[in-house]
CSV table of C-alpha atoms in Angstrom, one decimal:
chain,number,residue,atom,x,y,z
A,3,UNK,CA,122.5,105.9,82.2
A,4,UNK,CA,119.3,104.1,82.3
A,5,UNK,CA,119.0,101.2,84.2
A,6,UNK,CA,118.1,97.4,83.3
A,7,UNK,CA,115.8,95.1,85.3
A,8,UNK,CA,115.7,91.5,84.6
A,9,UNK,CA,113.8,88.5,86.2
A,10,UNK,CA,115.8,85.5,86.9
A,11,UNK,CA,113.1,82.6,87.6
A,12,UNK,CA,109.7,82.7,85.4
A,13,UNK,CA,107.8,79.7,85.3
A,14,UNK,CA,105.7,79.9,82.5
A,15,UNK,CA,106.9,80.6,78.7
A,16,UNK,CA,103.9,83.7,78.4
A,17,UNK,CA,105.6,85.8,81.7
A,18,UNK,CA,108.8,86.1,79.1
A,19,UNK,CA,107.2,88.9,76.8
A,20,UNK,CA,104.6,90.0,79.1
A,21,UNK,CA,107.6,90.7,81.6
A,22,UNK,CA,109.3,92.9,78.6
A,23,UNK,CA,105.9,95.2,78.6
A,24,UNK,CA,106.3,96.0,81.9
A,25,UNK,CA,109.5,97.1,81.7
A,26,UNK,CA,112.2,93.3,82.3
A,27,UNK,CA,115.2,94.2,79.7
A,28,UNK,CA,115.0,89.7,80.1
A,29,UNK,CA,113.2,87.1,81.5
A,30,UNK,CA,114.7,83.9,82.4
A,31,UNK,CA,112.4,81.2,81.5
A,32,UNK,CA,114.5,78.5,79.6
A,33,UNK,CA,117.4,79.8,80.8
A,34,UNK,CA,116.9,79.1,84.3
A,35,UNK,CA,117.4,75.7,86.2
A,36,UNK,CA,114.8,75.5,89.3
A,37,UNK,CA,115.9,72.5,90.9
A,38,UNK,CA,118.3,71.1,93.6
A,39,UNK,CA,120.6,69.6,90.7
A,40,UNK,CA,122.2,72.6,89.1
A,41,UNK,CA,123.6,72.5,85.5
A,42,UNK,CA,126.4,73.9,83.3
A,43,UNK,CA,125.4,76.7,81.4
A,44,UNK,CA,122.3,77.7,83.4
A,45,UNK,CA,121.4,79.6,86.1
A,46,UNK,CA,121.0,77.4,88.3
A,47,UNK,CA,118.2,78.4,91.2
A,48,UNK,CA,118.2,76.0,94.3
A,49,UNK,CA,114.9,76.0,96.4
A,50,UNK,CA,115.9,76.8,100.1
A,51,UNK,CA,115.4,73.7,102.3
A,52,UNK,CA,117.2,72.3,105.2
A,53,UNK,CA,120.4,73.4,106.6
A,54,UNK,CA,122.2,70.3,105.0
A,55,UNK,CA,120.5,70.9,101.8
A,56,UNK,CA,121.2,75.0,101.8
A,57,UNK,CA,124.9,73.7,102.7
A,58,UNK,CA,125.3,71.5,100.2
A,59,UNK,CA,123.9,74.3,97.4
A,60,UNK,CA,126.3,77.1,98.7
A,61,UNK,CA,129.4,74.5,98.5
A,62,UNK,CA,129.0,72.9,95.1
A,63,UNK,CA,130.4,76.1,92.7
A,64,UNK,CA,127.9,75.7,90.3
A,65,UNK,CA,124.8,77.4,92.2
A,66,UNK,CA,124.1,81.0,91.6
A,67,UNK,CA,121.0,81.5,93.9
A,68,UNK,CA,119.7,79.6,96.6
A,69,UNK,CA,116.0,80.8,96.8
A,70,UNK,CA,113.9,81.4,100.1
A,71,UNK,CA,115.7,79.5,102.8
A,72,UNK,CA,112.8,80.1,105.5
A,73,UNK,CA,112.4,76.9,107.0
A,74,UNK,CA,113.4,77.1,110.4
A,75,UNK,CA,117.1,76.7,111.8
A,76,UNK,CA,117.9,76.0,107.9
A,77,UNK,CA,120.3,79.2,107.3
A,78,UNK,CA,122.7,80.2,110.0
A,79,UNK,CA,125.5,82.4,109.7
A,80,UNK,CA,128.5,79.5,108.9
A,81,UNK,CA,126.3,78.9,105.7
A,82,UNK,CA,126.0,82.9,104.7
A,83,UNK,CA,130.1,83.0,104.9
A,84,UNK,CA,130.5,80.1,102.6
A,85,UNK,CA,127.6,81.7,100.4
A,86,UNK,CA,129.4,84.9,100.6
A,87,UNK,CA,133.0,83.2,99.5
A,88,UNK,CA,131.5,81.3,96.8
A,89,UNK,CA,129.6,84.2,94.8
A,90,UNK,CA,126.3,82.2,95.7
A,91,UNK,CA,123.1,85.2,95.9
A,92,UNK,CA,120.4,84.7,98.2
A,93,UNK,CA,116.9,85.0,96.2
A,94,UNK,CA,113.9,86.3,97.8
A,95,UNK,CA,111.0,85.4,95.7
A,96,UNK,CA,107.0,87.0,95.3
A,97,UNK,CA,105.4,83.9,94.5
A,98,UNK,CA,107.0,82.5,98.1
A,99,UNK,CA,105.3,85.0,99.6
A,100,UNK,CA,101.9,85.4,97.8
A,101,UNK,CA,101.1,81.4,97.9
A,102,UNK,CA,101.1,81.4,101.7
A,103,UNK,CA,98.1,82.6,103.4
A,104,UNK,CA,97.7,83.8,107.3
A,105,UNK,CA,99.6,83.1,109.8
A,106,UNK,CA,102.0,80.8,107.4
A,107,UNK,CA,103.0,84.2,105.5
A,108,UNK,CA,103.8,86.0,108.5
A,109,UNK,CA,106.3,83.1,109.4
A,110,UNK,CA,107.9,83.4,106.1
A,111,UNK,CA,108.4,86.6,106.1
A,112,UNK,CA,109.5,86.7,109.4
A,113,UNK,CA,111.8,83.7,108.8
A,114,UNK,CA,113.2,86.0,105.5
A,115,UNK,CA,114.0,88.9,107.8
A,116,UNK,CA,116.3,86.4,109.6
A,117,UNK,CA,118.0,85.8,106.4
A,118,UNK,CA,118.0,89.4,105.2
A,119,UNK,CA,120.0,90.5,108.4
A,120,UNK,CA,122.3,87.6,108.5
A,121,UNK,CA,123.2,88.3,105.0
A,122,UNK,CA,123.2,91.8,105.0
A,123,UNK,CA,126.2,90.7,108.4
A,124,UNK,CA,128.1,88.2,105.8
A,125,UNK,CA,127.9,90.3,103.0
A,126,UNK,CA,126.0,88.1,100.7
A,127,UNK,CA,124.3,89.7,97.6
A,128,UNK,CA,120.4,89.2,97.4
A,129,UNK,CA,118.4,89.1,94.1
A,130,UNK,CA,114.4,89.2,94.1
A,131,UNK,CA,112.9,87.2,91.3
A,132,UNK,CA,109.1,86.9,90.4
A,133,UNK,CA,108.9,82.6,90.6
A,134,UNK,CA,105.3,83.4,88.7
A,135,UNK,CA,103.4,80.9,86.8
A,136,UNK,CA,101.3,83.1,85.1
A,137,UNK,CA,101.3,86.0,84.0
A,138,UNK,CA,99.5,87.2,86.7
A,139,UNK,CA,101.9,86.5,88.7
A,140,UNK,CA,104.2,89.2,87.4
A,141,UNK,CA,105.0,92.7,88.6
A,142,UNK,CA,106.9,95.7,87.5
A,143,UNK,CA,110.6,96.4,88.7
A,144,UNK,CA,109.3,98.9,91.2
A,145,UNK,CA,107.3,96.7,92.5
A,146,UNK,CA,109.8,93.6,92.9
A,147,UNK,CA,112.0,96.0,94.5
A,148,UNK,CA,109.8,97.5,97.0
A,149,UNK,CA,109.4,93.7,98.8
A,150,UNK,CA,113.2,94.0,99.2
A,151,UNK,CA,112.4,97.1,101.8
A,152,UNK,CA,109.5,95.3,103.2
A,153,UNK,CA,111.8,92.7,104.7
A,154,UNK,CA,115.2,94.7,105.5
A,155,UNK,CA,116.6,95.7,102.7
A,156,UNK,CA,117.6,99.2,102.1
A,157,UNK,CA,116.3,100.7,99.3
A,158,UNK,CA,119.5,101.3,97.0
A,159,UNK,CA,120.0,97.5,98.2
A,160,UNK,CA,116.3,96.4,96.7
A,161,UNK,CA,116.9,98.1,93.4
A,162,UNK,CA,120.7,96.3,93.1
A,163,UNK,CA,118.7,93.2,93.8
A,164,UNK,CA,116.9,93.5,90.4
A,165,UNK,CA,119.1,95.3,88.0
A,166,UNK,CA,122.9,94.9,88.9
A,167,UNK,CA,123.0,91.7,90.9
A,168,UNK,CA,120.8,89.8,88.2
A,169,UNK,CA,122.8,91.2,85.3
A,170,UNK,CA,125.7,90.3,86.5
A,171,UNK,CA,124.5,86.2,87.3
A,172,UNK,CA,123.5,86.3,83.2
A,173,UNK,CA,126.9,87.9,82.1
A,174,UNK,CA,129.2,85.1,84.1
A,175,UNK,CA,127.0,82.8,82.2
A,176,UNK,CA,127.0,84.4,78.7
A,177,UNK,CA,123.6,85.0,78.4
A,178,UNK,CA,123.2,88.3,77.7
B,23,UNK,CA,91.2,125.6,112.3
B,24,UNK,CA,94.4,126.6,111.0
B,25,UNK,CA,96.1,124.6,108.5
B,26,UNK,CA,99.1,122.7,109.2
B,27,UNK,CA,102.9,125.1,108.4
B,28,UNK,CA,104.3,123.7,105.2
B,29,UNK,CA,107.3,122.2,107.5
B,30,UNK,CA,104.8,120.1,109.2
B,31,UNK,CA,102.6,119.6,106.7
B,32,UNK,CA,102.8,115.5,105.1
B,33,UNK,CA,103.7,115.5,101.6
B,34,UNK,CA,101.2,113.2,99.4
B,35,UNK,CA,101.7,111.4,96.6
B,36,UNK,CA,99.3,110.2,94.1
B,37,UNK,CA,99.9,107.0,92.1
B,38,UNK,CA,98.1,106.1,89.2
B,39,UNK,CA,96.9,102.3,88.9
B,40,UNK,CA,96.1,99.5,86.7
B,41,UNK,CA,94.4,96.7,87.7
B,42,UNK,CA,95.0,93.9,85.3
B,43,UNK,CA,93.3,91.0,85.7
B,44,UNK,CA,90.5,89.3,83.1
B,45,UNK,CA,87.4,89.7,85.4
B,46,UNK,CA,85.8,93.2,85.9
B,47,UNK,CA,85.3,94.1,89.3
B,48,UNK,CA,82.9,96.8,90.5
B,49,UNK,CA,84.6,100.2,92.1
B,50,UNK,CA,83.2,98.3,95.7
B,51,UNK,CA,84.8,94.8,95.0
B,52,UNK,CA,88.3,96.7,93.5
B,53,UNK,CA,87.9,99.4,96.9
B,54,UNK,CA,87.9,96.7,99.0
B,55,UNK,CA,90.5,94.4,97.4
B,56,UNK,CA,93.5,97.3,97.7
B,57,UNK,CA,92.0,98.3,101.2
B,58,UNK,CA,92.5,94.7,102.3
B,59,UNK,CA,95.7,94.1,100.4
B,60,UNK,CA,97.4,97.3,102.5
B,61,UNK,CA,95.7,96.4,105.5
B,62,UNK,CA,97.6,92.6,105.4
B,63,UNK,CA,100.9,93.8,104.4
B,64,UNK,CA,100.9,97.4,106.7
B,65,UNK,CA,97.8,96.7,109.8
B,66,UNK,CA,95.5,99.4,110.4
B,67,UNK,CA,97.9,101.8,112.0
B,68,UNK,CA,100.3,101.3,109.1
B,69,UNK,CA,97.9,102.2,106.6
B,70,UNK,CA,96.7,105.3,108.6
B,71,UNK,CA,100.3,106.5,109.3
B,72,UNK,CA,101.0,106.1,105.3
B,73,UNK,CA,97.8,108.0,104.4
B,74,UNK,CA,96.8,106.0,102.3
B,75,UNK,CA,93.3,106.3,100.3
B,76,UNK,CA,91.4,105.4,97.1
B,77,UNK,CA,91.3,108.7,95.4
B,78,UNK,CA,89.2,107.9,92.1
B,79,UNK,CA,88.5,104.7,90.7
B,80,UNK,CA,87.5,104.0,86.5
B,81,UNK,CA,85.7,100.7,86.4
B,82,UNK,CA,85.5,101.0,82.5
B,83,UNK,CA,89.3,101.2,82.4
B,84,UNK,CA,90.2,99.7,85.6
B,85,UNK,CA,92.5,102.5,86.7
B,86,UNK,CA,92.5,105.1,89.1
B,87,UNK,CA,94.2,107.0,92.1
B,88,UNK,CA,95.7,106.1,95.3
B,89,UNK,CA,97.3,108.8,97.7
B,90,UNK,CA,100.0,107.5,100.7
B,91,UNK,CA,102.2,109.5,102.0
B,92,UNK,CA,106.1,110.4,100.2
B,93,UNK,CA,107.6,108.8,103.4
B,94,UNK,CA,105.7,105.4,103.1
B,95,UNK,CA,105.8,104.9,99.2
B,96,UNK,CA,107.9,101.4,99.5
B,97,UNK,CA,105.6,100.0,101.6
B,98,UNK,CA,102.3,100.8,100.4
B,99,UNK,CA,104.1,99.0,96.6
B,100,UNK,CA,105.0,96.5,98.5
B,101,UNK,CA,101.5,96.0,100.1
B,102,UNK,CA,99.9,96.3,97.3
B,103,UNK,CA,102.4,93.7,94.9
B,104,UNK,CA,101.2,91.2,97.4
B,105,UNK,CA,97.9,91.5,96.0
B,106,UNK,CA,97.2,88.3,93.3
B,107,UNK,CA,92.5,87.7,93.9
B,108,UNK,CA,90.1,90.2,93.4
B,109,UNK,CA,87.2,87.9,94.0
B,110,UNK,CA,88.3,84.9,92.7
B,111,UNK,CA,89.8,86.0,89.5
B,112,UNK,CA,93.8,86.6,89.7
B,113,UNK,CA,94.6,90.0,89.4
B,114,UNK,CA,97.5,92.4,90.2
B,115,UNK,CA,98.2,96.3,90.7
B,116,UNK,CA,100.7,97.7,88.2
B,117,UNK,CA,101.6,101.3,89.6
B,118,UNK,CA,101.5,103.2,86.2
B,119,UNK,CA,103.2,106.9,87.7
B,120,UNK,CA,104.3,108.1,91.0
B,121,UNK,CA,103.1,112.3,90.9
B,122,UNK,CA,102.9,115.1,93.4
B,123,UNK,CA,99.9,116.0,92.3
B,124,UNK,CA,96.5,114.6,91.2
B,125,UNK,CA,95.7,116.3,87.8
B,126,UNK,CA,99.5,114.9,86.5
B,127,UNK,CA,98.1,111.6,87.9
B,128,UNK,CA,97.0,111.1,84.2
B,129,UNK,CA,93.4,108.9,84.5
């Protein structure tokens, strides 16, 4: 059984068939709602930002991924229980990573292995999404995977993280 | 010098390449960009622990060969997908084939 890879956040319309050359079965473009307000019948993506705010995202039952939650002291463990209960996925995106430079990238991804490891405790289920806004910004499956190991994850997890775990966020939601 | 026993002997991998990005760098420029990408995400003993190298390089095409070791594969793709500037022009890596050997690397 081959497997499918999909890419829940794009944030331009031309990553949508480049992403299908390089091997997405589907790439979320329209479909996906990048905001702090999430909305029926999308998938609803909330940016990571303070505690309250990550609090308030894992609580309301209507978010399916709250995205890159490195600012300092803004994910503990109370908040990965609630977003293990709720079904909520944390996302762990490239373009978070490649727009910081120096010494602010090696805080983010230091701050992500925080989050890695407290989830991987809670049992919350992680998807890695692109976030690019051009087509440049894309990168195979392999590739999105392989940041999974770089902060934590195993690599049976990393894989899960862009086939099965995205897969199953666009069948809840009819979408595929 | 005698070679290393094949149970101690590291096991390479070659990965074939694609830069794709709009400018066209020279074999130096694209050298140095994957060097430096591997070098940020791994440090220099990282890198040397993963073996890794530019093995051949096709400016025309913009593809060639890197080797790393089996053991270090995730982290050398990770390395190198946090590459986005060659230069100034945005650019990534797309690994076309993972082989375990350089003629089936295919460029």
């Amino acid at each position: 059984m081959s497997r499918k890879f999909y890419d829940l956040l794009a944030l331009s319309e031309e990553c949508v068939d480049f992403g299908k050359g390089l091997g997405y079965e589907k790439v979320c473009f329209q479909e996906a709602n990048f905001s702090p307000k999430p909305k029926q019948g999308k998938i609803n993506i909330v940016p990571g930002g303070s505690l309250e705010d990550n609090r308030a995202a894992v609580r309301n039952g209507l978010t399916h991924v709250l995205l890159d939650p490195s600012e300092p002291k803004s994910f503990d463990i109370s908040v990965a229980n609630v977003a293990q209960q709720n079904g909520v996925c944390v996302g762990i995106s490239l373009a978070g990573i490649t727009e910081k430079h120096g010494a602010a990238r090696v805080r983010h991804l230091r701050n992500m292995m925080f989050v890695v490891t407290l989830c991987k405790k809670a049992g919350v289920g992680f998807v890695i999404v692109s976030g690019s806004r051009n087509k440049h910004g894309m990168r195979t499956p392999m590739d999105l995977a392989s940041v999974g190991e770089l902060l934590g994850l195993t690599a049976a997890q990393s894989l899960w993280a862009v086939s099965q775990a995205p897969e199953a966020i666009l069948e809840k939601e009819g979408l595929i | 010098m005698k070679p290393f026993p094949p149970v101690l002997r590291e096991k390479t991998r070659y990965l074939s390449f694609e830069l794709v990005t709009a400018s066209n760098p020279t074999k130096e420029e694209a050298v140095k960009a994957l060097y430096g990408a591997v070098l940020d995400a791994l440090g220099k003993l990282g890198a040397a622990k993963a073996g890794f190298s530019v093995a051949k390089y096709d400016e025309k095409a913009k593809k060639g060969i890197l080797t790393c070791n089996n053991k270090e594969i995730g982290y050398i793709r990770a390395g190198l997908a946090l590459l986005s500037r060659i230069g100034d022009a945005e650019a990534f890596v797309r690994i076309i084939r993972v082989s375990g050997s350089f003629k089936k690397g295919g460029v």
